[in-house]
Coordinates of C-alpha atoms and ligand atoms in Angstrom, one line a residue:
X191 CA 30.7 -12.0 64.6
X192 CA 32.2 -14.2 61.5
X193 CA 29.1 -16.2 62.3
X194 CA 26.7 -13.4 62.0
X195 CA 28.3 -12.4 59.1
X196 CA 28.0 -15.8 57.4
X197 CA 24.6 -15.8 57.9
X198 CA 24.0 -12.5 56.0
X199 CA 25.9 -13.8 53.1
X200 CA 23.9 -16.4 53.0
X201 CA 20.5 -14.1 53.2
X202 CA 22.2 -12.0 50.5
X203 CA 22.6 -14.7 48.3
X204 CA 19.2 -16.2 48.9
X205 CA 17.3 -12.9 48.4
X206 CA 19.6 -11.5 45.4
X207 CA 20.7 -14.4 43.1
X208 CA 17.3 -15.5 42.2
X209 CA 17.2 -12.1 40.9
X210 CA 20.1 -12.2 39.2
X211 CA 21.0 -8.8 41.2
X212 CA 24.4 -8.4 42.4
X213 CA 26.0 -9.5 45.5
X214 CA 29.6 -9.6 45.2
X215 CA 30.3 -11.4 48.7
X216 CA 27.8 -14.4 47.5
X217 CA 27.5 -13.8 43.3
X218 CA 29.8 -16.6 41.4
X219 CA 32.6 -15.8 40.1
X220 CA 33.0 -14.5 36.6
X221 CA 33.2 -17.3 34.6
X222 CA 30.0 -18.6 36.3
X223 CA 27.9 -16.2 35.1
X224 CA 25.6 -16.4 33.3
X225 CA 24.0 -13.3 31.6
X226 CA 27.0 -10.6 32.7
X227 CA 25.2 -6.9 32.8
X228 CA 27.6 -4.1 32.0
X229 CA 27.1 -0.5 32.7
X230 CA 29.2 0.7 29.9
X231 CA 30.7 4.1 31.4
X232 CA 28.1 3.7 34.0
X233 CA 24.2 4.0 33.2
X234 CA 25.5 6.5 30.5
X235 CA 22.4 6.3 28.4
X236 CA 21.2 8.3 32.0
X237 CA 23.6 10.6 32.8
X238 CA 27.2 12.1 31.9
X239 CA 29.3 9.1 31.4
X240 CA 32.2 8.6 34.1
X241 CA 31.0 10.4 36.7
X242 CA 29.6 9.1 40.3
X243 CA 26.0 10.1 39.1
X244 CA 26.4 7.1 35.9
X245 CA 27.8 4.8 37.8
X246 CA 25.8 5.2 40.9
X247 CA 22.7 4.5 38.0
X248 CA 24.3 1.7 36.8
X249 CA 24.3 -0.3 40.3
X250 CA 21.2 0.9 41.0
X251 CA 19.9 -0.3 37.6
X252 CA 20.9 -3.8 38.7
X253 CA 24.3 -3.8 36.1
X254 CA 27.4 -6.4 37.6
X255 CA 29.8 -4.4 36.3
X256 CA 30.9 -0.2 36.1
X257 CA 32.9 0.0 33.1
X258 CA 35.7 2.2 33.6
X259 CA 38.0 3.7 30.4
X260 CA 41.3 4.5 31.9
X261 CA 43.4 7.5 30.9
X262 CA 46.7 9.2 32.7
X263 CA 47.3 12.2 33.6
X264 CA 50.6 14.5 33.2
X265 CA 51.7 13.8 36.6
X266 CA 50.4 9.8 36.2
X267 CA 47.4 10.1 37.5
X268 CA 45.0 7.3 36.2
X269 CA 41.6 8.5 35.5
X270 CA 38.3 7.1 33.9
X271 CA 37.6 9.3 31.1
X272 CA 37.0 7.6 27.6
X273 CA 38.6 10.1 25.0
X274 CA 42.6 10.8 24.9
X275 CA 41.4 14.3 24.3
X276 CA 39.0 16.1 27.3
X277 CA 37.1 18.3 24.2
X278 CA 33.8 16.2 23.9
X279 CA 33.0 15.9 27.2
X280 CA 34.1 19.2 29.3
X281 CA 33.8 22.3 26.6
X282 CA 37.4 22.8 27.1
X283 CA 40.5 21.5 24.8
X284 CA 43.9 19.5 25.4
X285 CA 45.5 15.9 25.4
X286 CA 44.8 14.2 29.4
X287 CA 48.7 13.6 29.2
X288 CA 49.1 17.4 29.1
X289 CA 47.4 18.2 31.9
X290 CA 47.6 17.3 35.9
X291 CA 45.4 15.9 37.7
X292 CA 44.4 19.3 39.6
X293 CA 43.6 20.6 36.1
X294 CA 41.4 17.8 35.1
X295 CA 39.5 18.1 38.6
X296 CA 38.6 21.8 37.5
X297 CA 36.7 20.2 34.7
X298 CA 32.9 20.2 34.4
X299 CA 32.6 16.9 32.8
X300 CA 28.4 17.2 33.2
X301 CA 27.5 20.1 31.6
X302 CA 27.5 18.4 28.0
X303 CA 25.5 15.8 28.2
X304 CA 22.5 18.7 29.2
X305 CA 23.0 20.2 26.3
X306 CA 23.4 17.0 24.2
X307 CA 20.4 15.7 25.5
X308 CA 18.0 18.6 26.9
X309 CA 15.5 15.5 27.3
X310 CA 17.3 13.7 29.5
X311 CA 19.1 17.2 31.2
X312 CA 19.1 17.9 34.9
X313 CA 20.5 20.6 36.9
X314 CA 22.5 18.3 38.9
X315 CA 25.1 17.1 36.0
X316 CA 26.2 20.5 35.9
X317 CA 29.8 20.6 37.4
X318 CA 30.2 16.8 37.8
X319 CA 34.0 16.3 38.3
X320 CA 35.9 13.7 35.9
X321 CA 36.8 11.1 39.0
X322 CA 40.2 9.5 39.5
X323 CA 40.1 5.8 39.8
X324 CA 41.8 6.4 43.2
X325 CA 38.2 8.2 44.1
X326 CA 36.8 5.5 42.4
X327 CA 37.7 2.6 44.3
X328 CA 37.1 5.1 47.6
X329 CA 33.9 5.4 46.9
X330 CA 32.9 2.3 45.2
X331 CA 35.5 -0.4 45.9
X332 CA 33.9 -2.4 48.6
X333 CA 30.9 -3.2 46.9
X334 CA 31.6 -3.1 43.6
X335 CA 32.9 -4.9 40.1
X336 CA 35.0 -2.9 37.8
X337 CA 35.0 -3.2 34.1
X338 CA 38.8 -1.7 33.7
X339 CA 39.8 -1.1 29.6
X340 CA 43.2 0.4 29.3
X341 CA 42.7 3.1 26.9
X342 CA 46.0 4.0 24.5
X343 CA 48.4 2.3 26.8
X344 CA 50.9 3.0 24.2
X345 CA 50.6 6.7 25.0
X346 CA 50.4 6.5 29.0
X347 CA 53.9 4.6 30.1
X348 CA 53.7 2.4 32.4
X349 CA 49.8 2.6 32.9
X350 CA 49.5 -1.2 33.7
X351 CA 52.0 -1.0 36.4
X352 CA 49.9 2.4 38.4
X353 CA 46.7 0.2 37.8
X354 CA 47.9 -3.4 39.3
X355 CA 49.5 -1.7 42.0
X356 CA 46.3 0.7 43.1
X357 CA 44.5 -3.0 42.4
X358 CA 46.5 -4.1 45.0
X359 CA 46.5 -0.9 47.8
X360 CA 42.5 -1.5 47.8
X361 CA 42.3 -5.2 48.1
X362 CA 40.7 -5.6 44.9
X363 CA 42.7 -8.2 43.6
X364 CA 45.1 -11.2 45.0
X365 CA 44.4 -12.3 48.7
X366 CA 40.6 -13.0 50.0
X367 CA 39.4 -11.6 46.5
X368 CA 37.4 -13.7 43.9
X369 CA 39.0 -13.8 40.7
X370 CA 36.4 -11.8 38.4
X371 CA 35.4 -8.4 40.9
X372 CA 37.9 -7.0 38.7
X373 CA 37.8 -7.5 34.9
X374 CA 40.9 -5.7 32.4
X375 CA 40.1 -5.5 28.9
X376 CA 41.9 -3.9 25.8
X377 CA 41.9 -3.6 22.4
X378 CA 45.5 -3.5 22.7
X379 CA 46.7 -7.2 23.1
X380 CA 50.4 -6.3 24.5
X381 CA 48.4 -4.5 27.1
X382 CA 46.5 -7.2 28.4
X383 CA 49.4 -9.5 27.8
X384 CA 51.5 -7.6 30.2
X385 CA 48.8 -7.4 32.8
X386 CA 48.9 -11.0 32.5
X387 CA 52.7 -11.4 33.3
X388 CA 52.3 -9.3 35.9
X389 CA 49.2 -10.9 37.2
X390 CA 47.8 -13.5 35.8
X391 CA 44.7 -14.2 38.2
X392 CA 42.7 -10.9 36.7
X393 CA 40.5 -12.2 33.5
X394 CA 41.4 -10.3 30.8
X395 CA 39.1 -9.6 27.5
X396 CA 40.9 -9.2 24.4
X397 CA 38.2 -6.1 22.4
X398 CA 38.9 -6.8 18.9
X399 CA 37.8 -4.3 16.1
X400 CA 36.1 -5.9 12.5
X401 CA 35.6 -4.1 9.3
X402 CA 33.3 -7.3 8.0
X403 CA 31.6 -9.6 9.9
X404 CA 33.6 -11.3 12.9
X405 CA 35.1 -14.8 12.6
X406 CA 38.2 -15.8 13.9
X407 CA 40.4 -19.2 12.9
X408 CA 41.3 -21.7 15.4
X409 CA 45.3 -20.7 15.4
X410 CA 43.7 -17.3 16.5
X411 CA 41.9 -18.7 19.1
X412 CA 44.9 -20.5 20.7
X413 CA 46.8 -17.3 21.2
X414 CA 43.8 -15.6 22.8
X415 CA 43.9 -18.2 25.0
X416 CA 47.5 -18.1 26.7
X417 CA 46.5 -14.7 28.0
X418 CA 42.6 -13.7 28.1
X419 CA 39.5 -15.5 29.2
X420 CA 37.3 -14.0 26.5
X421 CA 36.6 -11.2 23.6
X422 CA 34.6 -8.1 23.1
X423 CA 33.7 -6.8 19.5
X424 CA 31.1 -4.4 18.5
X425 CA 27.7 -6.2 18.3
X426 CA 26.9 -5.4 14.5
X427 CA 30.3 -7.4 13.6
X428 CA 28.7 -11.0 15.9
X429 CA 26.7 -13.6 14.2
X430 CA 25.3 -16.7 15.0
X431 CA 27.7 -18.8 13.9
X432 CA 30.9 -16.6 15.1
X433 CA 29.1 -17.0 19.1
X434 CA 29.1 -20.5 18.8
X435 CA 32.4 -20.4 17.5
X436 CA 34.0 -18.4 20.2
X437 CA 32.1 -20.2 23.2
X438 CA 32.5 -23.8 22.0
X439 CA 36.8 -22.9 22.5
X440 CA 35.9 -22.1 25.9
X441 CA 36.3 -18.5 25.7
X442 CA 33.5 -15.5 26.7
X443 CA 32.0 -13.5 24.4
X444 CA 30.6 -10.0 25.6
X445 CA 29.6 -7.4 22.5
X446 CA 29.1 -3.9 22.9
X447 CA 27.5 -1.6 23.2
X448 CA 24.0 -2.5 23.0
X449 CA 21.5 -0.5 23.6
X450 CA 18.2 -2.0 22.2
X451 CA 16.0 -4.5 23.7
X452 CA 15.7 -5.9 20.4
X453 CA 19.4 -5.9 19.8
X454 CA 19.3 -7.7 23.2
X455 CA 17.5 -10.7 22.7
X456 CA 18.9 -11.4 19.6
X457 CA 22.4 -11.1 21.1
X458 CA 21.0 -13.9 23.6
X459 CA 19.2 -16.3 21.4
X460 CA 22.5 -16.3 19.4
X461 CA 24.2 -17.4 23.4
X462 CA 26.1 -14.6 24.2
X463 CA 28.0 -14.0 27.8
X464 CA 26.6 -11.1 28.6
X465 CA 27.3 -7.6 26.8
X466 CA 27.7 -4.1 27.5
X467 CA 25.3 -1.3 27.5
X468 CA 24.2 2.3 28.2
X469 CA 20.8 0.9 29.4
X470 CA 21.7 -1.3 32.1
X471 CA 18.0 -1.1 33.1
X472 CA 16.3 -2.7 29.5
X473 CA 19.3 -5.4 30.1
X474 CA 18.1 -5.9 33.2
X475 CA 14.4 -6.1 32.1
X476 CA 15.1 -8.1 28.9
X477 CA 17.1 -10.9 31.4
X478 CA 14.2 -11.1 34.1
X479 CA 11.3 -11.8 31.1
X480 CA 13.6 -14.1 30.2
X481 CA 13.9 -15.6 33.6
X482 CA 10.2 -15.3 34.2
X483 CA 9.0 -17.5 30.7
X484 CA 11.8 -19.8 31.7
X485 CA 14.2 -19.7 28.3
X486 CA 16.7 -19.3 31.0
X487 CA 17.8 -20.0 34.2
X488 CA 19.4 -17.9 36.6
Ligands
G3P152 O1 34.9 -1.8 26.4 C1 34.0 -2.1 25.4 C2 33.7 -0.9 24.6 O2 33.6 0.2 25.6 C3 34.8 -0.5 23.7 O3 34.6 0.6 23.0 O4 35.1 2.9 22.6 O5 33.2 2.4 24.1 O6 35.6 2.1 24.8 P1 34.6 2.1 23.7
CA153 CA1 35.4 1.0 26.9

């Protein structure tokens, strides 16, 4: 049996890494890849963001990673749910840390995006629940890499404890695991840094907000470096000459969120890690041209 099983890994990898698709048992790590595909709250360009529907899109649409924006319940229960608030996204009003979990599964967290987007609308979305990360990992955890980005951890005590343990309950991390099926990012630097005392095998991505073009000094760099693996910023702050900056001290550099081919492959002439986007489809595209005319290899 392990020998049958050896052999499909290898098939796996043989059929899906030429591709550049993913194959967790046979893809390399994370800080071997090369162009890293992120399906930022799922394929939610597609459909309602957090729900199965967006991240079912995003594997399907060939992305290595489902982004997931963490938020706690009142009875500290994580959830992936982007806002601190559930009014954009479910018609109804209140804080996530004021309601239960049971509450927040009433929600219709598909509804929105219909009427947000009658073009892209389908019948389906309506009543799509908001999913715990516990339902998460049950549905998607064997096959899957997660994008994890603890939202306002100063708000949700002890949020970095609930997620390294549920980490642990579903084999996702320490043990036979590859370092990099699990990614934590933050913009919140005491966040990641106590994810990293906790457990330091995880890469962590420090997200770091600009008001004017991005640069960063070497002392900067340094203490980025005794904790995370590489930085996020939003793509209109990058330039040519912070990339080169950032990849030449060894760390990764993945913008967001990026949603035009255009903005693509400008984002990878300038050498970008990879980046996050809505359309994990044109990313998908925009890598395989490249692959095909040979500027890159997979
Ligand atoms: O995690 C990268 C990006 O998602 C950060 O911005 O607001 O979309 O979570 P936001
Ligand atoms: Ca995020």
């Amino acid at each position: 049996m392990v020998r049958i099983n050896r052999w499909l890994a290898i098939i796996a990898f043989v059929i899906y890494t030429p591709l550049g698709l993913s194959a967790q048992a046979a893809s390399p790590s994370f800080m071997e890849m090369k162009f890293i595909n992120i399906s930022h709250r799922g394929a939610s360009g597609h459909a309602p963001e957090h729900t199965f529907t967006s991240y079912e899109l995003g594997k399907a649409m060939n992305g290595d990673y489902i982004e997931i924006d963490l938020q706690m319940t009142e009875d500290g229960e994580l959830i992936a749910l982007h806002d601190e608030t559930i009014d954009r996204t479910t018609g109804k009003k209140g804080l996530v840390k004021d309601l239960t979990r049971e509450e927040i599964k009433q929600l219709d967290a598909g509804s929105w995006f219909n009427e947000a987007f009658p073009e892209k609308a389908n019948p389906e979305y309506k009543g799509l629940q908001i999913p715990t990360l516990r339902e998460v990992f049950d549905q998607f955890g064997n096959d899957s890499k997660f994008f994890i980005e603890t939202k306002s951890p100063d708000v949700y005590p002890e949020m970095e404890e609930k997620l390294i343990n549920l980490l642990y309950e579903y084999n996702l991390i320490g043990g036979v695991n590859d370092s990099g099926n699990v990614i934590i990012q933050s913009f919140s630097a005491e966040s990641l840094r106590k994810i990293h005392a906790m457990e330091e095998s995880i890469p962590l991505i420090q997200l770091l907000s600009y008001y004017a073009p991005a640069s960063m000094t070497d002392s900067e760099i340094e203490k980025l470096k005794e904790y995370a693996v590489g930085v996020g910023m939003h793509f209109t702050a990058a330039n040519p000459a912070y990339v080169k900056k950032v990849k030449d001290s060894g760390l990764l550099i993945l913008p967001y969120t990026v949603n035009e081919k255009e903005d693509m492959e400008m984002l990878l002439d300038w050498g970008v890690n990879g980046m996050f986007t809505n359309y994990p489809d044109r990313l998908d595209e925009v890598i395989r041209k490249r692959i095909e005319r040979n500027m890159i290899h997979p």
